[in-house]
Coordinates of C-alpha atoms in Angstrom, one line a residue:
X1 CA 184.9 7.3 157.6
X2 CA 185.3 8.4 153.9
X3 CA 189.0 8.8 154.5
X4 CA 189.3 5.2 155.7
X5 CA 187.3 3.9 152.8
X6 CA 189.6 5.7 150.3
X7 CA 192.6 4.1 152.0
X8 CA 191.0 0.7 151.8
X9 CA 190.3 1.2 148.1
X10 CA 193.9 2.2 147.5
X11 CA 195.1 -0.9 149.2
X12 CA 192.8 -3.1 147.2
X13 CA 194.1 -1.6 144.0
X14 CA 197.6 -2.2 145.2
X15 CA 196.8 -5.8 145.9
X16 CA 195.4 -6.2 142.4
X17 CA 198.6 -4.9 140.8
X18 CA 200.7 -7.2 143.0
X19 CA 198.7 -10.2 141.8
X20 CA 199.7 -9.5 138.2
X21 CA 202.5 -12.0 137.6
X22 CA 203.7 -10.7 134.3
X23 CA 205.8 -7.5 133.7
X24 CA 203.9 -4.9 135.7
X25 CA 205.3 -2.0 133.7
X26 CA 203.9 -3.6 130.5
X27 CA 200.6 -4.0 132.2
X28 CA 200.6 -0.3 133.0
X29 CA 201.5 0.5 129.4
X30 CA 198.5 -1.6 128.2
X31 CA 196.1 0.2 130.6
X32 CA 197.4 3.6 129.5
X33 CA 197.1 2.8 125.8
X34 CA 193.5 1.6 126.3
X35 CA 192.6 4.8 128.1
X36 CA 194.0 6.8 125.2
X37 CA 192.1 4.6 122.7
X38 CA 188.8 5.2 124.5
X39 CA 189.4 9.0 124.9
X40 CA 190.5 9.1 121.3
X41 CA 187.4 7.4 119.9
X42 CA 185.2 9.6 122.0
X43 CA 186.5 12.7 120.3
X44 CA 188.1 11.9 116.9
X45 CA 185.2 10.2 115.3
X46 CA 183.0 13.3 114.7
X47 CA 183.1 13.0 110.9
X48 CA 182.6 9.2 111.0
X49 CA 179.6 9.6 113.3
X50 CA 178.0 12.1 111.0
X51 CA 178.5 9.8 108.0
X52 CA 176.9 6.9 109.8
X53 CA 174.1 8.9 111.4
X54 CA 175.3 8.2 115.0
X55 CA 177.2 10.0 117.7
X56 CA 180.8 10.1 119.1
X57 CA 179.4 8.7 122.3
X58 CA 178.3 5.5 120.5
X59 CA 181.9 5.0 119.3
X60 CA 183.3 5.6 122.7
X61 CA 180.9 3.1 124.2
X62 CA 181.8 0.6 121.5
X63 CA 185.5 1.2 122.2
X64 CA 184.9 0.4 125.9
X65 CA 183.4 -3.0 124.9
X66 CA 186.3 -3.6 122.5
X67 CA 188.8 -2.7 125.2
X68 CA 187.1 -5.1 127.7
X69 CA 187.2 -7.8 125.1
X70 CA 190.9 -7.1 124.4
X71 CA 191.7 -7.2 128.1
X72 CA 190.0 -10.6 128.3
X73 CA 192.1 -11.8 125.4
X74 CA 195.3 -10.5 127.0
X75 CA 194.4 -12.1 130.4
X76 CA 193.5 -15.5 128.8
X77 CA 196.8 -15.7 126.9
X78 CA 198.8 -14.4 129.8
X79 CA 197.2 -16.8 132.2
X80 CA 197.0 -20.0 130.1
X81 CA 199.4 -19.4 127.2
X82 CA 202.2 -21.8 128.1
X83 CA 205.1 -22.1 125.8
X84 CA 204.0 -25.5 124.3
X85 CA 200.5 -24.0 123.7
X86 CA 202.0 -20.9 121.9
X87 CA 204.4 -23.1 119.8
X88 CA 201.6 -25.3 118.7
X89 CA 199.6 -22.5 117.1
X90 CA 202.7 -20.6 116.0
X91 CA 203.7 -23.2 113.5
X92 CA 200.5 -22.7 111.5
X93 CA 201.2 -18.9 111.2
X94 CA 202.7 -19.2 107.7
X95 CA 199.9 -21.3 106.3
X96 CA 197.2 -19.0 107.8
X97 CA 199.0 -15.9 106.4
X98 CA 199.3 -17.3 102.9
X99 CA 195.6 -18.4 102.9
X100 CA 194.4 -14.9 104.0
X101 CA 196.7 -13.0 101.6
X102 CA 195.8 -15.2 98.6
X103 CA 192.1 -14.7 99.4
X104 CA 192.6 -11.0 99.8
X105 CA 194.7 -10.4 96.7
X106 CA 192.5 -12.5 94.4
X107 CA 189.4 -10.7 95.6
X108 CA 187.7 -14.1 95.7
X109 CA 184.3 -13.6 97.3
X110 CA 182.5 -16.9 96.6
X111 CA 183.0 -18.2 100.2
X112 CA 179.9 -16.9 102.1
X113 CA 181.7 -16.4 105.4
X114 CA 185.0 -15.2 104.0
X115 CA 184.6 -12.2 101.7
X116 CA 187.3 -9.7 100.8
X117 CA 186.1 -6.1 100.7
X118 CA 187.6 -2.7 99.7
X119 CA 188.7 -0.7 102.7
X120 CA 187.2 2.4 101.2
X121 CA 184.7 1.9 98.3
X122 CA 186.2 2.8 95.0
X123 CA 189.7 3.3 96.4
X124 CA 191.2 0.1 95.1
X125 CA 192.6 -0.7 98.5
X126 CA 191.9 -4.2 99.7
X127 CA 193.0 -4.9 103.3
X128 CA 189.9 -6.4 104.9
X129 CA 188.2 -9.8 104.9
X130 CA 184.7 -10.1 106.5
X131 CA 184.9 -13.3 108.5
X132 CA 181.5 -14.5 109.7
X133 CA 180.2 -11.0 109.4
X134 CA 183.2 -9.4 111.3
X135 CA 185.6 -7.2 109.3
X136 CA 189.2 -8.3 109.9
X137 CA 192.3 -6.4 108.9
X138 CA 194.4 -9.1 107.2
X139 CA 197.7 -7.3 107.4
X140 CA 197.6 -7.0 111.2
X141 CA 196.8 -10.7 111.5
X142 CA 199.7 -11.6 109.2
X143 CA 202.2 -9.5 111.1
X144 CA 201.5 -11.3 114.4
X145 CA 201.2 -14.7 112.8
X146 CA 204.5 -14.4 110.9
X147 CA 206.4 -13.3 113.9
X148 CA 205.2 -16.3 115.9
X149 CA 205.8 -18.6 112.9
X150 CA 209.4 -17.4 112.6
X151 CA 210.0 -17.8 116.3
X152 CA 208.8 -21.4 116.0
X153 CA 210.8 -22.1 112.9
X154 CA 214.0 -20.7 114.5
X155 CA 213.5 -23.0 117.5
X156 CA 212.8 -26.0 115.2
X157 CA 216.0 -25.4 113.2
X158 CA 218.1 -25.1 116.4
X159 CA 216.7 -28.3 117.9
X160 CA 216.7 -30.0 114.4
X161 CA 213.0 -30.7 114.7
X162 CA 212.6 -30.6 110.9
X163 CA 210.6 -33.8 110.2
X164 CA 208.7 -32.4 107.3
X165 CA 211.8 -31.2 105.5
X166 CA 213.5 -34.6 106.2
X167 CA 210.5 -36.5 104.7
X168 CA 210.4 -34.3 101.6
X169 CA 214.2 -34.8 101.2
X170 CA 213.5 -38.4 100.3
X171 CA 212.2 -37.3 97.0
X172 CA 215.1 -37.0 94.6
X173 CA 214.4 -33.5 93.3
X174 CA 214.1 -32.2 96.9
X175 CA 217.2 -33.8 98.2
X176 CA 218.7 -30.4 99.0
X177 CA 216.3 -30.1 101.9
X178 CA 218.5 -32.6 103.9
X179 CA 221.2 -29.9 104.1
X180 CA 221.4 -27.0 106.5
X181 CA 221.0 -24.5 103.7
X182 CA 218.0 -26.4 102.4
X183 CA 216.2 -26.5 105.7
X184 CA 216.8 -22.8 106.3
X185 CA 215.4 -22.0 102.9
X186 CA 212.4 -24.3 103.5
X187 CA 211.5 -23.0 107.0
X188 CA 212.6 -19.4 106.8
X189 CA 213.6 -18.1 103.4
X190 CA 210.7 -19.3 101.2
X191 CA 208.0 -18.4 103.7
X192 CA 209.4 -14.9 104.3
X193 CA 209.7 -14.2 100.5
X194 CA 206.3 -15.6 99.7
X195 CA 204.5 -13.6 102.4
X196 CA 206.4 -10.5 101.4
X197 CA 205.4 -10.8 97.8
X198 CA 201.8 -11.5 98.6
X199 CA 201.5 -8.5 100.9
X200 CA 203.4 -6.3 98.4
X201 CA 200.5 -6.8 95.9
X202 CA 198.1 -5.0 98.3
X203 CA 200.3 -2.7 100.4
X204 CA 203.9 -1.7 99.7
X205 CA 204.5 0.0 103.1
X206 CA 203.0 -3.0 105.0
X207 CA 205.1 -5.5 103.0
X208 CA 208.3 -3.5 103.6
X209 CA 207.6 -3.0 107.2
X210 CA 206.7 -6.7 107.8
X211 CA 209.9 -7.6 105.9
X212 CA 212.0 -5.5 108.3
X213 CA 210.2 -7.0 111.3
X214 CA 210.8 -10.5 110.0
X215 CA 214.4 -9.8 109.4
X216 CA 214.9 -8.4 112.9
X217 CA 213.2 -11.5 114.4
X218 CA 215.6 -13.8 112.4
X219 CA 218.6 -11.7 113.6
X220 CA 217.5 -12.1 117.2
X221 CA 217.3 -15.9 116.7
X222 CA 221.1 -15.9 116.0
X223 CA 220.7 -17.1 112.5
X224 CA 224.1 -17.2 110.6
X225 CA 224.9 -14.0 108.9
X226 CA 225.4 -15.7 105.5
X227 CA 221.7 -16.8 105.6
X228 CA 220.6 -13.4 106.7
X229 CA 222.4 -11.8 103.8
X230 CA 220.9 -14.3 101.5
X231 CA 217.4 -13.4 102.8
X232 CA 218.1 -9.7 102.4
X233 CA 219.4 -10.1 98.8
X234 CA 216.3 -12.2 98.0
X235 CA 214.0 -9.5 99.4
X236 CA 215.7 -6.7 97.5
X237 CA 215.6 -8.7 94.2
X238 CA 211.9 -9.6 94.7
X239 CA 211.1 -5.9 95.4
X240 CA 213.1 -4.8 92.3
X241 CA 211.4 -7.4 90.1
X242 CA 207.9 -6.3 91.2
X243 CA 208.6 -2.6 90.7
X244 CA 210.3 -3.3 87.4
X245 CA 207.4 -5.5 86.2
X246 CA 204.8 -2.9 87.1
X247 CA 206.8 -0.2 85.4
X248 CA 207.1 -2.2 82.2
X249 CA 203.7 -3.7 82.0
X250 CA 201.4 -1.5 84.0
X251 CA 199.8 -4.7 85.4
X252 CA 196.6 -3.8 87.2
X253 CA 197.4 -6.4 89.9
X254 CA 200.3 -4.1 91.0
X255 CA 198.6 -0.8 91.1
X256 CA 199.7 -0.2 94.7
X257 CA 203.3 0.0 93.4
X258 CA 202.3 3.0 91.4
X259 CA 200.8 4.5 94.6
X260 CA 204.0 4.0 96.5
X261 CA 206.1 5.6 93.8
X262 CA 203.9 8.6 93.7
X263 CA 203.9 9.0 97.4
X264 CA 207.7 8.9 97.6
X265 CA 208.1 11.3 94.6
X266 CA 205.6 13.8 96.0
X267 CA 206.9 13.7 99.6
X268 CA 209.6 16.3 99.2
X269 CA 207.3 18.7 97.3
X270 CA 205.4 21.6 98.9
X271 CA 201.6 21.2 98.2
X272 CA 201.0 24.8 99.2
X273 CA 203.5 26.1 96.7
X274 CA 202.1 23.8 94.1
X275 CA 198.6 25.2 94.7
X276 CA 199.8 28.8 94.3
X277 CA 201.0 27.9 90.8
X278 CA 197.5 26.7 89.8
X279 CA 194.3 28.5 89.1
X280 CA 191.6 28.0 91.7
X281 CA 188.6 26.1 90.3
X282 CA 190.5 24.2 87.8
X283 CA 190.7 20.4 87.7
X284 CA 194.4 20.4 88.4
X285 CA 194.0 22.7 91.4
X286 CA 191.3 20.4 92.8
X287 CA 193.4 17.3 92.3
X288 CA 196.4 18.8 94.2
X289 CA 194.0 20.0 96.9
X290 CA 192.3 16.7 97.4
X291 CA 195.6 14.9 97.4
X292 CA 197.2 17.1 100.0
X293 CA 194.3 18.2 102.2
X294 CA 194.9 15.5 104.8
X295 CA 198.6 16.1 105.0
X296 CA 198.2 19.8 105.4
X297 CA 195.4 19.4 108.0
X298 CA 197.6 17.0 110.0
X299 CA 200.4 19.7 110.0
X300 CA 197.8 22.2 111.2
X301 CA 196.7 19.9 114.0
X302 CA 200.3 19.4 115.2
X303 CA 201.3 23.1 114.9
X304 CA 198.2 24.4 116.8
X305 CA 198.3 21.9 119.7
X306 CA 200.8 23.9 121.7
X307 CA 202.1 22.6 125.0
X308 CA 198.8 21.5 126.6
X309 CA 196.6 21.2 123.5
X310 CA 193.1 22.7 122.8
X311 CA 191.5 20.3 125.3
X312 CA 189.3 17.1 124.9
X313 CA 186.7 17.4 122.2
X314 CA 188.0 20.7 120.8
X315 CA 189.9 19.5 117.7
X316 CA 189.0 21.3 114.5
X317 CA 190.9 19.2 112.0
X318 CA 188.9 16.1 112.8
X319 CA 186.2 17.6 110.6
X320 CA 188.6 17.9 107.7
X321 CA 190.8 14.8 107.9
X322 CA 188.6 11.9 106.9
X323 CA 190.9 9.3 108.6
X324 CA 191.9 11.3 111.6
X325 CA 190.8 8.4 113.8
X326 CA 193.1 6.0 111.9
X327 CA 196.1 7.2 110.0
X328 CA 196.4 10.6 111.8
X329 CA 195.6 9.7 115.3
X330 CA 198.9 11.0 116.7
X331 CA 198.3 14.4 115.1
X332 CA 194.8 14.4 116.7
X333 CA 196.3 13.6 120.1
X334 CA 198.8 16.5 119.8
X335 CA 196.0 18.9 118.8
X336 CA 193.8 18.1 121.8
X337 CA 196.4 17.2 124.4
X338 CA 199.4 19.1 123.1
X339 CA 203.1 18.3 123.3
X340 CA 202.6 16.8 126.7
X341 CA 200.2 14.2 125.2
X342 CA 202.5 13.5 122.3
X343 CA 205.5 12.9 124.6
X344 CA 203.4 10.6 126.8
X345 CA 202.6 8.5 123.8
X346 CA 206.3 8.4 122.8
X347 CA 207.2 7.3 126.4
X348 CA 204.6 4.5 126.4
X349 CA 205.9 2.8 123.2
X350 CA 209.5 3.6 124.1
X351 CA 209.2 2.1 127.5
X352 CA 207.6 -1.0 125.9
X353 CA 210.7 -1.3 123.8
X354 CA 213.0 -1.0 126.8
X355 CA 211.0 -3.5 128.9
X356 CA 210.9 -5.9 125.9
X357 CA 214.7 -5.9 125.7
X358 CA 214.9 -6.9 129.4
X359 CA 212.4 -9.8 128.9
X360 CA 214.3 -11.0 125.8
X361 CA 217.6 -11.1 127.7
X362 CA 216.0 -13.3 130.3
X363 CA 214.3 -15.8 128.0
X364 CA 215.6 -19.3 128.1
X365 CA 214.5 -20.5 124.7
X366 CA 214.9 -19.2 121.1
X367 CA 211.2 -19.4 120.6
X368 CA 210.4 -17.2 123.6
X369 CA 213.2 -14.7 122.8
X370 CA 212.2 -14.3 119.2
X371 CA 208.5 -14.1 119.9
X372 CA 208.9 -11.3 122.4
X373 CA 211.6 -9.4 120.4
X374 CA 209.5 -9.6 117.2
X375 CA 206.2 -8.6 118.8
X376 CA 207.7 -5.7 120.8
X377 CA 209.5 -4.5 117.6
X378 CA 206.3 -4.8 115.7
X379 CA 204.2 -2.7 118.1
X380 CA 206.8 0.0 118.9
X381 CA 208.2 0.4 115.4
X382 CA 204.7 0.6 113.9
X383 CA 204.0 3.3 116.4
X384 CA 207.2 5.1 115.4
X385 CA 206.2 4.9 111.7
X386 CA 202.8 6.3 112.4
X387 CA 204.3 9.2 114.4
X388 CA 206.9 10.0 111.7
X389 CA 204.2 10.2 109.1
X390 CA 202.1 12.4 111.3
X391 CA 204.9 14.9 111.9
X392 CA 205.7 14.9 108.2
X393 CA 209.0 13.1 108.4
X394 CA 207.9 10.2 106.1
X395 CA 205.5 9.7 103.2
X396 CA 202.1 8.2 103.9
X397 CA 202.3 4.5 104.9
X398 CA 198.8 3.7 106.2
X399 CA 200.2 2.3 109.5
X400 CA 197.9 3.0 112.4
X401 CA 198.9 3.7 116.0
X402 CA 198.7 0.3 117.7
X403 CA 195.6 -0.1 119.9
X404 CA 194.8 3.6 119.8
X405 CA 193.7 4.2 116.2
X406 CA 190.3 3.0 115.2
X407 CA 190.0 -0.6 114.1
X408 CA 188.5 -3.4 116.2
X409 CA 190.3 -6.3 114.6
X410 CA 193.6 -4.4 114.7
X411 CA 193.1 -3.7 118.4
X412 CA 192.4 -7.4 119.2
X413 CA 195.5 -8.5 117.1
X414 CA 197.7 -6.3 119.2
X415 CA 196.0 -7.6 122.3
X416 CA 197.1 -11.1 121.3
X417 CA 200.6 -9.8 120.9
X418 CA 200.6 -8.2 124.3
X419 CA 199.1 -11.3 125.8
X420 CA 202.0 -13.4 124.4
X421 CA 204.5 -10.9 125.7
X422 CA 203.0 -10.9 129.2
X423 CA 202.7 -14.6 129.2
X424 CA 206.4 -15.1 128.4
X425 CA 207.4 -12.3 130.8
X426 CA 205.5 -14.1 133.6
X427 CA 207.7 -17.2 133.0
X428 CA 210.9 -15.0 133.2
X429 CA 209.7 -12.9 136.1
X430 CA 212.4 -14.1 138.6
X431 CA 215.2 -13.3 136.3
X432 CA 213.7 -9.9 135.4
X433 CA 213.2 -9.1 139.1
X434 CA 216.8 -9.9 139.9
X435 CA 218.0 -7.7 137.0
X436 CA 215.8 -4.8 138.0
X437 CA 217.0 -5.1 141.6
X438 CA 220.6 -5.2 140.5
X439 CA 220.1 -2.0 138.5
X440 CA 218.5 -0.3 141.6
X441 CA 221.5 -1.4 143.7
X442 CA 223.9 -0.1 141.2
X443 CA 222.1 3.2 141.1
X444 CA 222.1 3.6 144.9
X445 CA 225.3 1.8 146.0
X446 CA 227.5 1.8 142.9
X447 CA 229.3 -1.2 141.7
X448 CA 231.9 -1.6 144.4
X449 CA 232.1 -3.8 147.5
X450 CA 229.6 -1.7 149.4
X451 CA 226.7 -3.4 147.7
X452 CA 227.7 -6.9 148.9
X453 CA 225.8 -6.3 152.2
X454 CA 222.5 -6.2 150.3
X455 CA 222.9 -9.5 148.4
X456 CA 220.9 -11.4 151.0
X457 CA 218.0 -9.0 150.5
X458 CA 218.3 -9.4 146.7
X459 CA 218.1 -13.2 147.1
X460 CA 215.0 -12.8 149.2
X461 CA 213.5 -10.5 146.6
X462 CA 214.2 -13.0 143.8
X463 CA 212.7 -15.9 145.7
X464 CA 209.3 -14.1 146.3
X465 CA 206.5 -15.9 144.5

């Protein structure tokens, strides 16, 4: 009887998977990432739990609730997020981004339900706005919002749906907006540069990363190379001006530039060697120790993980690295789950990149193609940056591991991104199914005439609803 029940459950689970109309591999990636996030929160938050007078179990339970909320967001967008619906909200992405960034950079806290706060008290890092009592990581919202806005703008430029620019061109001093160059500048160039500069004031790494993601999205949209080169030059000039201005004036508004310069300059140094040159107990020794403790501990976590890791709940470095559950989550995973766990994480985000490329190739519109490409690049490349920092191949960037590192608003933002990807993949499922089947045929039968006998089966596979 028990055996029969188990078989019945397996069939029911299989039926549930079959009912998922989007890309099933991406669904599996989402479920796997969520499992890692819950397990990670259950074990990596020991120090955080002590500081807040609670337990790791509380954080694990909270993460379960956040995960369920995220799955609800993904399912709602995947099920009801038609292209027209997504485009309608996407066109407001730039306006929303500018509003949030200006509010954050100005530290304007006079709006009761929108209050910018320091991420860590006294750190000078401002990345969070409390919206109606809920902390929201602004940079994560802006990343998704700008990718969607650029996808909409590229579609609008292709279809010449540029009514606003055409109306503004009636004013004499804005006549240049009637030209192709003017419209590209209005819908793409100016928004990209404005958001880049606003984000640069608070986080150099986030601004540069977002700039690269925006540039990639524009390239996928088949924008002319002369415009892409202009955007690149404008970004480099803006970056140079900001760094030069801070160097000459020491303007407090650009203190994060100083932080970026120091991180890059200190990256190639050996903190252990530097500590050996200083006398223990001195201020200089303590400053070097405080500045390098987390980096050294992350290296220890990676080096002691071994093949299979120490096991769940047996990390030692979580008590030393204050942001192990955020900036050093990958190091923590390797310490507890070893090289096997680290490779599995790489495979999840790498597979997402591969599946995203298949979806992009089968999208019929510029909007869908750019939205999927930009969001997949955002998730997978942010994961790569996080991993490179954790294995000491890059200076500290502050980029978390998407949907695994601690952060409720960040988790939900990436859920929105996954929901959009799955919604668009559902629309392109027949083309994706045919391409996957053709790849399987090529693997089994080669590319010769011997595969022609299976074409009828392929047509039947494609026509399945």
